[in-house]
Every structure is written in structure tokens, then in C-alpha cells.
Amino acid sequence: MEVSKMSYQKILVGIDGSKQSDMAFEKAVDIAKTNDAKLYLLSIINGERYPTTGPGGYGFVSHSIYDSAVETMQKKLAVYKKKAAAAGVKEIETTVEIGNAKVELAEHYPQKNGIDLIIIGATGLNVVGRLLVGSTAAYTIREAPCDVTVVKTNLNNQKLDIKESTYPEM
């Protein structure tokens, strides 16, 4: 009986600047190298994708309000891209999107780019935070059109010692 080796060719990793996304990036680089795959680095700025009128009649929202955040994340992704290239990943694409982080990461971007593996850091929210905001990881697992790996450990399989709450204590 022949055992087939699973191979991923288009690997997406969500980057938000957290320690969890750093661990996901490290593992994504390793998997991309092993599979000689293209690595997609995606950062999403939560906000409106296009100017819209608000229900309160406030008029159009200028897209320029996101410019500073987009520029900051583009610079961070450039650093990640250099690290991935230095580690031996041949093809790397970086993108900063504006929109709903869950929907962009789990649905729109993977479908648009034919992604076959999404790698995402585990949530750092406490129970109340997950109930109020929801977990991006849980949403991605549920809605993604491809395999999803949720990273909870570093390259040495050591759990990161992070305070569980990124929101104020309640």
C-alpha cells in the first residue's frame, strides 16, 4: 500500500503583529520550504472595504483614514518577507487588506488566490472576549474552503507563555 504525501502549494498566514501570529509565521515558513510552496502573508485592517454612508447620515468615510495603518503593516510585512526569503522560501506575496478580518482571512482571500492551507495563530482572548468578539481562528476553521492549521506552539513545540487576555480585565 502506497502512502501519499500531502503537499500544499499555496500557503496563507495571517499576520497581525501578535506573538501568536509570529509563531504561525515561523511554522508557515517551515511548511512552505518543505513543500516548495508559495507563501502568502496577509494582514487585515479591520474597517470598511469601501467608502460607505453611515446609518446616522455622517456622509462618506474617507478611505484615507486607513492609510497610516496600511503603511505600517506593509512595512512589517516587508520584514516578514525578508525573513521568509532568507529562510529559503522562493515565492512570497504580501498583502494588506481593509475589511472584516475573519471574512477576508477565511473566505475572500483564499478563494481569490486558490489557497490550499491557512495557518493562523491561536486566539489570545479570554472567555469573555471570545464571546463578545468571537475567535478569528474558530471562524476560519468553520468557513475556510481549505485546510486550516491553528498554531499554539513555537518551532520547538513549546507553548508560548502569554497572558490570555488582550482586553481589560472584567
Short mmCIF file of C-alpha atoms in Angstrom, two decimals:
data_model
loop_
_atom_site.label_atom_id
_atom_site.label_comp_id
_atom_site.label_asym_id
_atom_site.label_seq_id
_atom_site.Cartn_x
_atom_site.Cartn_y
_atom_site.Cartn_z
CA MET A 1 0.00 0.00 0.00
CA GLU A 2 1.45 3.29 -1.10
CA VAL A 3 1.21 6.21 1.30
CA SER A 4 0.75 9.53 -0.46
CA LYS A 5 2.49 12.60 0.87
CA MET A 6 0.28 15.64 1.35
CA SER A 7 1.63 18.66 -0.46
CA TYR A 8 0.49 22.25 -0.15
CA GLN A 9 1.33 24.72 -2.91
CA LYS A 10 -0.28 27.97 -1.73
CA ILE A 11 0.06 28.70 1.97
CA LEU A 12 -1.59 31.70 3.61
CA VAL A 13 -0.58 33.01 7.02
CA GLY A 14 -2.47 35.75 8.84
CA ILE A 15 -0.16 38.40 10.30
CA ASP A 16 -1.43 40.83 12.94
CA GLY A 17 1.76 41.62 14.85
CA SER A 18 0.91 39.37 17.82
CA LYS A 19 3.22 36.72 19.25
CA GLN A 20 0.71 34.10 18.12
CA SER A 21 0.93 35.28 14.50
CA ASP A 22 4.75 35.28 14.78
CA MET A 23 4.60 31.59 15.74
CA ALA A 24 2.20 30.91 12.86
CA PHE A 25 4.60 32.70 10.50
CA GLU A 26 7.56 30.58 11.67
CA LYS A 27 5.65 27.36 11.09
CA ALA A 28 4.28 28.61 7.75
CA VAL A 29 7.84 29.33 6.55
CA ASP A 30 8.89 25.81 7.55
CA ILE A 31 5.93 24.21 5.75
CA ALA A 32 6.40 26.41 2.67
CA LYS A 33 10.08 25.39 2.45
CA THR A 34 9.26 21.70 2.89
CA ASN A 35 6.61 21.82 0.15
CA ASP A 36 8.41 24.31 -2.12
CA ALA A 37 5.18 26.31 -1.88
CA LYS A 38 4.28 29.94 -2.43
CA LEU A 39 3.80 31.79 0.86
CA TYR A 40 1.12 34.46 1.16
CA LEU A 41 1.44 36.92 4.04
CA LEU A 42 -1.84 38.68 4.74
CA SER A 43 -2.62 41.44 7.20
CA ILE A 44 -6.13 42.80 7.54
CA ILE A 45 -7.01 46.22 8.89
CA ASN A 46 -10.48 45.96 10.43
CA GLY A 47 -12.71 48.50 8.72
CA GLU A 48 -14.88 49.26 5.76
CA ARG A 49 -13.57 47.92 2.46
CA TYR A 50 -15.04 50.84 0.53
CA PRO A 51 -16.41 54.26 1.45
CA THR A 52 -19.99 53.90 2.66
CA THR A 53 -22.68 56.09 4.07
CA GLY A 54 -23.36 55.53 7.74
CA PRO A 55 -26.84 54.99 9.18
CA GLY A 56 -26.50 58.23 11.11
CA GLY A 57 -26.15 60.26 7.92
CA TYR A 58 -22.50 61.15 8.53
CA GLY A 59 -21.66 61.06 4.84
CA PHE A 60 -18.82 59.22 3.16
CA VAL A 61 -15.98 57.66 5.13
CA SER A 62 -12.68 58.59 3.54
CA HIS A 63 -10.53 55.59 2.70
CA SER A 64 -7.51 57.68 3.72
CA ILE A 65 -8.29 57.15 7.41
CA TYR A 66 -6.69 53.70 6.99
CA ASP A 67 -3.57 54.90 5.15
CA SER A 68 -1.34 55.08 8.22
CA ALA A 69 -2.33 51.60 9.44
CA VAL A 70 -1.91 50.13 5.96
CA GLU A 71 1.54 51.71 5.57
CA THR A 72 2.64 50.41 8.99
CA MET A 73 1.53 46.86 8.17
CA GLN A 74 3.14 46.98 4.71
CA LYS A 75 6.47 47.81 6.37
CA LYS A 76 6.03 44.95 8.87
CA LEU A 77 5.14 42.50 6.10
CA ALA A 78 8.27 43.56 4.18
CA VAL A 79 10.34 42.48 7.19
CA TYR A 80 8.50 39.13 7.35
CA LYS A 81 9.05 38.68 3.60
CA LYS A 82 12.82 39.18 4.01
CA LYS A 83 12.88 36.62 6.84
CA ALA A 84 10.99 34.07 4.75
CA ALA A 85 13.28 34.63 1.76
CA ALA A 86 16.38 34.29 3.96
CA ALA A 87 14.96 31.00 5.28
CA GLY A 88 14.69 29.66 1.74
CA VAL A 89 11.11 30.35 0.66
CA LYS A 90 11.24 31.15 -3.06
CA GLU A 91 7.87 32.78 -3.71
CA ILE A 92 6.35 35.23 -1.22
CA GLU A 93 3.45 37.59 -1.70
CA THR A 94 2.44 40.25 0.83
CA THR A 95 -0.97 41.91 1.01
CA VAL A 96 -2.66 44.36 3.34
CA GLU A 97 -6.45 44.38 3.06
CA ILE A 98 -9.10 46.55 4.70
CA GLY A 99 -12.24 44.77 5.79
CA ASN A 100 -13.63 42.22 8.19
CA ALA A 101 -10.59 40.23 9.34
CA LYS A 102 -12.50 36.97 9.75
CA VAL A 103 -14.20 37.08 6.36
CA GLU A 104 -11.12 38.29 4.45
CA LEU A 105 -8.80 35.68 6.02
CA ALA A 106 -11.19 32.74 5.95
CA GLU A 107 -13.14 33.31 2.75
CA HIS A 108 -12.39 36.14 0.31
CA TYR A 109 -8.59 35.97 0.07
CA PRO A 110 -8.31 32.15 -0.01
CA GLN A 111 -10.97 31.86 -2.72
CA LYS A 112 -9.47 34.67 -4.80
CA ASN A 113 -5.96 33.17 -4.63
CA GLY A 114 -6.61 29.41 -4.65
CA ILE A 115 -5.08 28.94 -1.19
CA ASP A 116 -4.86 25.30 -0.07
CA LEU A 117 -3.63 25.84 3.52
CA ILE A 118 -4.27 28.65 6.00
CA ILE A 119 -2.01 28.92 9.03
CA ILE A 120 -3.27 31.09 11.85
CA GLY A 121 -2.19 31.77 15.42
CA ALA A 122 -4.47 30.58 18.21
CA THR A 123 -6.58 33.23 19.89
CA GLY A 124 -5.26 35.02 22.92
CA LEU A 125 -8.65 36.24 24.08
CA ASN A 126 -10.17 35.25 27.38
CA VAL A 127 -13.61 33.60 27.53
CA VAL A 128 -15.49 36.91 27.74
CA GLY A 129 -13.51 38.33 24.83
CA ARG A 130 -14.28 35.29 22.67
CA LEU A 131 -17.98 35.60 23.47
CA LEU A 132 -18.08 39.31 22.66
CA VAL A 133 -15.73 39.41 19.69
CA GLY A 134 -15.55 35.78 18.56
CA SER A 135 -12.47 33.89 17.60
CA THR A 136 -10.92 34.51 14.20
CA ALA A 137 -9.36 31.05 14.41
CA ALA A 138 -12.72 29.38 15.12
CA TYR A 139 -14.39 31.26 12.28
CA THR A 140 -11.57 30.38 9.89
CA ILE A 141 -11.77 26.68 10.78
CA ARG A 142 -15.51 26.71 10.20
CA GLU A 143 -15.68 28.77 6.98
CA ALA A 144 -12.40 28.31 5.07
CA PRO A 145 -12.53 26.48 1.73
CA CYS A 146 -9.26 24.68 2.51
CA ASP A 147 -7.26 23.09 5.33
CA VAL A 148 -6.52 25.24 8.38
CA THR A 149 -3.70 24.82 10.87
CA VAL A 150 -4.06 26.64 14.19
CA VAL A 151 -0.66 27.22 15.77
CA LYS A 152 -0.42 27.09 19.55
CA THR A 153 3.31 26.39 19.92
CA ASN A 154 6.64 27.63 18.62
CA LEU A 155 9.00 25.65 16.36
CA ASN A 156 10.17 23.65 19.39
CA ASN A 157 6.55 22.79 20.24
CA GLN A 158 6.73 24.92 23.37
CA LYS A 159 3.53 26.74 24.29
CA LEU A 160 4.04 30.48 24.39
CA ASP A 161 3.60 31.99 27.82
CA ILE A 162 1.19 34.82 27.03
CA LYS A 163 -1.37 36.40 29.29
CA GLU A 164 -4.64 35.06 27.91
CA SER A 165 -6.43 38.41 27.92
CA THR A 166 -5.72 41.11 25.39
CA TYR A 167 -8.70 43.08 26.67
CA PRO A 168 -9.06 44.82 30.02
CA GLU A 169 -9.95 42.56 32.93
CA MET A 170 -13.69 42.46 33.67
#
